[in-house]
Amino acid sequence: MSFRRTALFALAAALAVTAPALAQNVSVVHGISGSDLGLPNELAVDISVGGACAVPGLEFTDVAGPLPVDPGLYDVEVRLADVGAPCTGLLVIAETLSVRFGEDLTVVAHLTTDGTITLARFVNDVRAVDTGNGRLIVRHVADAPAVAILARSAGGAGPPAPIITDLVAPNQAKLQVPADDYLVGVRATGIGLIGPIPLTIAADTTTIVYAIGTLSSGTFTVAAQVISLD
């Protein structure tokens, strides 16, 4: 299993925004498998923000951003991807996103535990960390029971040890860890360990791991986002 990431291109041009010194940023995580909806697993979608087609062709497990925006309220629409006419396909989600001055946000499209399609809004912690450390945040937005996160240094020995336990959707947990290469696994009730997955946590970064998908259908998996704190 590997982490998939996409670059969000032409963002400032798309919304014609000049970001202030304390910029507001919005990133997007695609956490809905098409297999859970009777569609192709990758479930490519187009996302518009404030009327601008900001993210075309985002696929399951993809992370896009950051998108610089002004403070305010934005209409966010998620539509099935249309290659010929992006952001005009079948509407899947329509919600209003509030962005406050200086906020760094991530919005996650996901399924709730009752199978409802929704958007989760998270404020990213971009404060400085201790010298030599990085910040790890785990966000549970899967249709699954509580999860535990296990990890060890990639250069160490033995099985990964629990570092976060009993994390229930749609919540998050965070901690600082020494910058290093890690092997990380996710365990939910009723399944074995997903992973271990190699994950580099660099100094002066916030690394976010998302538990996404649906446990009962076998689409339960992870996605990752890295934010530089420089």
Short mmCIF file of C-alpha atoms in Angstrom, two decimals:
data_model
loop_
_atom_site.label_atom_id
_atom_site.label_comp_id
_atom_site.label_asym_id
_atom_site.label_seq_id
_atom_site.Cartn_x
_atom_site.Cartn_y
_atom_site.Cartn_z
CA MET A 1 0.00 0.00 0.00
CA SER A 2 1.32 3.45 -0.75
CA PHE A 3 0.25 6.94 0.00
CA ARG A 4 -1.10 8.86 -3.00
CA ARG A 5 -0.87 12.58 -3.25
CA THR A 6 -1.80 15.07 -5.95
CA ALA A 7 -0.65 18.66 -6.48
CA LEU A 8 -3.36 21.31 -6.63
CA PHE A 9 -2.32 23.42 -9.66
CA ALA A 10 -3.16 26.99 -10.62
CA LEU A 11 -4.87 27.62 -7.30
CA ALA A 12 -4.22 31.29 -6.84
CA ALA A 13 -5.16 31.94 -10.44
CA ALA A 14 -8.33 29.90 -10.09
CA LEU A 15 -9.64 32.06 -7.27
CA ALA A 16 -7.66 35.22 -8.03
CA VAL A 17 -6.54 35.51 -4.42
CA THR A 18 -3.44 37.20 -3.03
CA ALA A 19 -2.76 35.53 0.31
CA PRO A 20 -1.96 37.80 3.28
CA ALA A 21 1.03 37.28 5.56
CA LEU A 22 -1.11 35.06 7.78
CA ALA A 23 -2.62 33.16 4.89
CA GLN A 24 -5.73 31.05 5.02
CA ASN A 25 -5.29 27.68 3.34
CA VAL A 26 -7.73 24.90 2.48
CA SER A 27 -6.73 21.35 1.54
CA VAL A 28 -9.01 18.52 0.43
CA VAL A 29 -8.90 14.77 1.15
CA HIS A 30 -10.97 12.31 -0.90
CA GLY A 31 -12.04 9.63 1.57
CA ILE A 32 -14.95 7.93 -0.22
CA SER A 33 -14.39 4.71 -2.14
CA GLY A 34 -16.60 4.34 -5.18
CA SER A 35 -16.90 0.64 -4.36
CA ASP A 36 -19.10 1.60 -1.41
CA LEU A 37 -21.48 3.39 -3.78
CA GLY A 38 -21.55 0.85 -6.60
CA LEU A 39 -19.13 2.92 -8.69
CA PRO A 40 -15.45 2.55 -9.72
CA ASN A 41 -13.25 2.41 -6.64
CA GLU A 42 -11.25 5.55 -7.51
CA LEU A 43 -14.50 7.62 -7.67
CA ALA A 44 -12.93 10.62 -9.41
CA VAL A 45 -14.61 13.88 -8.38
CA ASP A 46 -14.36 17.57 -9.22
CA ILE A 47 -14.48 20.10 -6.39
CA SER A 48 -15.49 23.74 -6.67
CA VAL A 49 -14.87 26.32 -3.95
CA GLY A 50 -16.69 29.64 -3.98
CA GLY A 51 -17.90 29.04 -7.52
CA ALA A 52 -14.42 28.32 -8.93
CA CYS A 53 -13.55 24.83 -10.20
CA ALA A 54 -10.56 24.36 -7.88
CA VAL A 55 -9.83 20.61 -7.84
CA PRO A 56 -10.60 18.53 -10.95
CA GLY A 57 -10.19 14.76 -11.06
CA LEU A 58 -9.49 14.02 -7.38
CA GLU A 59 -9.50 10.25 -6.68
CA PHE A 60 -10.03 8.11 -3.58
CA THR A 61 -7.08 8.52 -1.13
CA ASP A 62 -5.84 11.64 -2.95
CA VAL A 63 -4.89 14.79 -1.02
CA ALA A 64 -4.95 18.16 -2.77
CA GLY A 65 -3.82 21.56 -1.57
CA PRO A 66 -3.13 23.93 -0.05
CA LEU A 67 -5.55 26.33 -1.72
CA PRO A 68 -5.09 29.97 -0.59
CA VAL A 69 -8.37 31.75 0.14
CA ASP A 70 -9.61 34.91 1.85
CA PRO A 71 -11.50 34.66 5.14
CA GLY A 72 -15.22 34.17 4.67
CA LEU A 73 -17.93 31.68 3.78
CA TYR A 74 -17.49 29.47 0.72
CA ASP A 75 -19.93 27.19 -1.06
CA VAL A 76 -18.15 23.85 -1.58
CA GLU A 77 -19.51 21.42 -4.16
CA VAL A 78 -18.28 17.89 -4.86
CA ARG A 79 -19.42 16.44 -8.19
CA LEU A 80 -18.65 13.28 -10.10
CA ALA A 81 -15.74 14.09 -12.41
CA ASP A 82 -16.48 15.24 -15.94
CA VAL A 83 -13.27 15.37 -17.99
CA GLY A 84 -14.85 17.40 -20.77
CA ALA A 85 -16.54 19.92 -18.50
CA PRO A 86 -15.03 19.83 -14.99
CA CYS A 87 -17.29 20.71 -12.05
CA THR A 88 -20.51 20.20 -14.03
CA GLY A 89 -21.14 16.52 -13.24
CA LEU A 90 -23.64 14.95 -10.85
CA LEU A 91 -23.70 16.78 -7.50
CA VAL A 92 -22.59 14.56 -4.60
CA ILE A 93 -22.10 17.02 -1.72
CA ALA A 94 -22.91 20.72 -1.30
CA GLU A 95 -21.94 22.44 1.95
CA THR A 96 -20.83 25.86 3.21
CA LEU A 97 -17.28 26.18 4.53
CA SER A 98 -16.31 28.88 7.03
CA VAL A 99 -12.70 30.08 6.84
CA ARG A 100 -11.40 32.36 9.58
CA PHE A 101 -8.39 34.66 9.43
CA GLY A 102 -5.11 32.73 9.60
CA GLU A 103 -6.71 29.26 9.57
CA ASP A 104 -5.14 26.30 7.82
CA LEU A 105 -7.98 23.87 7.11
CA THR A 106 -8.44 20.43 5.65
CA VAL A 107 -11.82 19.29 4.37
CA VAL A 108 -12.41 15.53 4.10
CA ALA A 109 -15.14 13.98 1.94
CA HIS A 110 -16.10 10.76 3.70
CA LEU A 111 -18.87 8.37 4.69
CA THR A 112 -20.31 8.48 8.20
CA THR A 113 -20.91 5.29 10.19
CA ASP A 114 -24.48 5.19 8.80
CA GLY A 115 -23.24 5.55 5.21
CA THR A 116 -24.10 9.24 4.76
CA ILE A 117 -21.82 11.26 2.44
CA THR A 118 -20.50 14.33 4.23
CA LEU A 119 -17.60 16.77 4.62
CA ALA A 120 -15.51 16.97 7.80
CA ARG A 121 -13.71 20.22 8.60
CA PHE A 122 -10.43 20.12 10.53
CA VAL A 123 -8.24 23.02 11.65
CA ASN A 124 -4.60 22.02 11.12
CA ASP A 125 -2.11 22.64 13.91
CA VAL A 126 0.70 24.61 12.29
CA ARG A 127 2.36 25.86 15.46
CA ALA A 128 6.10 25.34 15.89
CA VAL A 129 7.31 22.05 17.36
CA ASP A 130 10.28 21.29 19.58
CA THR A 131 13.70 21.18 17.89
CA GLY A 132 14.24 17.91 16.04
CA ASN A 133 10.58 16.91 16.26
CA GLY A 134 7.64 16.63 13.92
CA ARG A 135 3.93 16.60 14.74
CA LEU A 136 1.82 13.52 13.96
CA ILE A 137 -1.96 13.88 13.72
CA VAL A 138 -4.27 10.93 13.14
CA ARG A 139 -7.83 11.61 11.95
CA HIS A 140 -10.48 8.90 11.95
CA VAL A 141 -13.06 9.61 9.23
CA ALA A 142 -13.76 6.02 8.17
CA ASP A 143 -16.97 4.03 8.45
CA ALA A 144 -15.34 1.89 11.11
CA PRO A 145 -15.18 1.45 14.89
CA ALA A 146 -12.43 2.89 17.07
CA VAL A 147 -8.88 2.54 15.73
CA ALA A 148 -5.45 2.23 17.26
CA ILE A 149 -2.24 3.51 15.69
CA LEU A 150 0.93 1.47 16.11
CA ALA A 151 4.41 2.63 15.14
CA ARG A 152 8.12 2.05 15.52
CA SER A 153 11.26 3.49 14.02
CA ALA A 154 12.03 1.92 10.65
CA GLY A 155 15.53 1.22 11.94
CA GLY A 156 14.32 -0.46 15.10
CA ALA A 157 13.38 -4.02 15.88
CA GLY A 158 10.23 -5.77 16.99
CA PRO A 159 6.58 -5.10 16.20
CA PRO A 160 5.09 -1.60 16.15
CA ALA A 161 3.78 -0.42 19.54
CA PRO A 162 0.52 1.47 20.17
CA ILE A 163 0.95 5.25 20.24
CA ILE A 164 -2.73 6.22 19.86
CA THR A 165 -5.63 4.05 21.04
CA ASP A 166 -9.43 4.14 21.03
CA LEU A 167 -9.74 6.90 18.44
CA VAL A 168 -13.36 7.09 17.27
CA ALA A 169 -14.78 8.81 14.20
CA PRO A 170 -14.89 11.68 13.40
CA ASN A 171 -12.16 12.69 15.85
CA GLN A 172 -8.40 13.23 15.84
CA ALA A 173 -5.41 12.72 18.11
CA LYS A 174 -1.98 14.33 17.91
CA LEU A 175 1.48 14.12 19.43
CA GLN A 176 5.05 15.25 18.79
CA VAL A 177 7.59 12.60 17.81
CA PRO A 178 11.29 12.70 16.94
CA ALA A 179 11.90 13.26 13.24
CA ASP A 180 12.57 9.82 11.77
CA ASP A 181 11.46 7.17 9.30
CA TYR A 182 8.68 5.09 10.85
CA LEU A 183 6.66 1.98 10.17
CA VAL A 184 3.04 2.78 11.01
CA GLY A 185 0.02 0.49 11.21
CA VAL A 186 -3.69 1.04 11.78
CA ARG A 187 -5.87 -1.47 13.62
CA ALA A 188 -9.65 -1.34 13.93
CA THR A 189 -11.92 -3.72 15.79
CA GLY A 190 -12.56 -6.78 13.68
CA ILE A 191 -9.52 -6.55 11.39
CA GLY A 192 -5.83 -7.27 11.54
CA LEU A 193 -3.19 -4.60 11.25
CA ILE A 194 -3.23 -2.46 8.09
CA GLY A 195 0.43 -1.97 7.29
CA PRO A 196 2.99 -1.45 8.59
CA ILE A 197 3.31 1.43 6.15
CA PRO A 198 6.53 3.44 5.79
CA LEU A 199 6.02 7.04 6.90
CA THR A 200 8.67 9.75 7.14
CA ILE A 201 8.04 12.41 9.76
CA ALA A 202 10.40 15.28 9.04
CA ALA A 203 11.45 17.94 11.51
CA ASP A 204 9.29 21.07 11.53
CA THR A 205 6.33 19.44 9.77
CA THR A 206 2.83 18.39 10.67
CA THR A 207 2.12 14.96 9.17
CA ILE A 208 -1.53 13.92 9.13
CA VAL A 209 -2.72 10.34 8.63
CA TYR A 210 -6.38 9.80 7.72
CA ALA A 211 -8.29 6.55 8.31
CA ILE A 212 -10.81 6.48 5.45
CA GLY A 213 -13.14 4.11 3.61
CA THR A 214 -15.46 1.45 5.01
CA LEU A 215 -14.36 -1.44 7.19
CA SER A 216 -17.21 -3.81 6.37
CA SER A 217 -16.70 -3.57 2.58
CA GLY A 218 -12.91 -3.89 2.63
CA THR A 219 -12.18 -0.33 1.47
CA PHE A 220 -10.76 0.75 4.85
CA THR A 221 -7.38 2.36 4.17
CA VAL A 222 -5.27 5.44 4.85
CA ALA A 223 -4.21 8.70 3.21
CA ALA A 224 -1.54 11.17 4.31
CA GLN A 225 -0.93 14.94 4.23
CA VAL A 226 2.26 16.82 5.11
CA ILE A 227 2.35 20.50 6.08
CA SER A 228 5.65 22.38 6.37
CA LEU A 229 5.95 24.53 9.50
CA ASP A 230 8.81 26.66 8.13
#
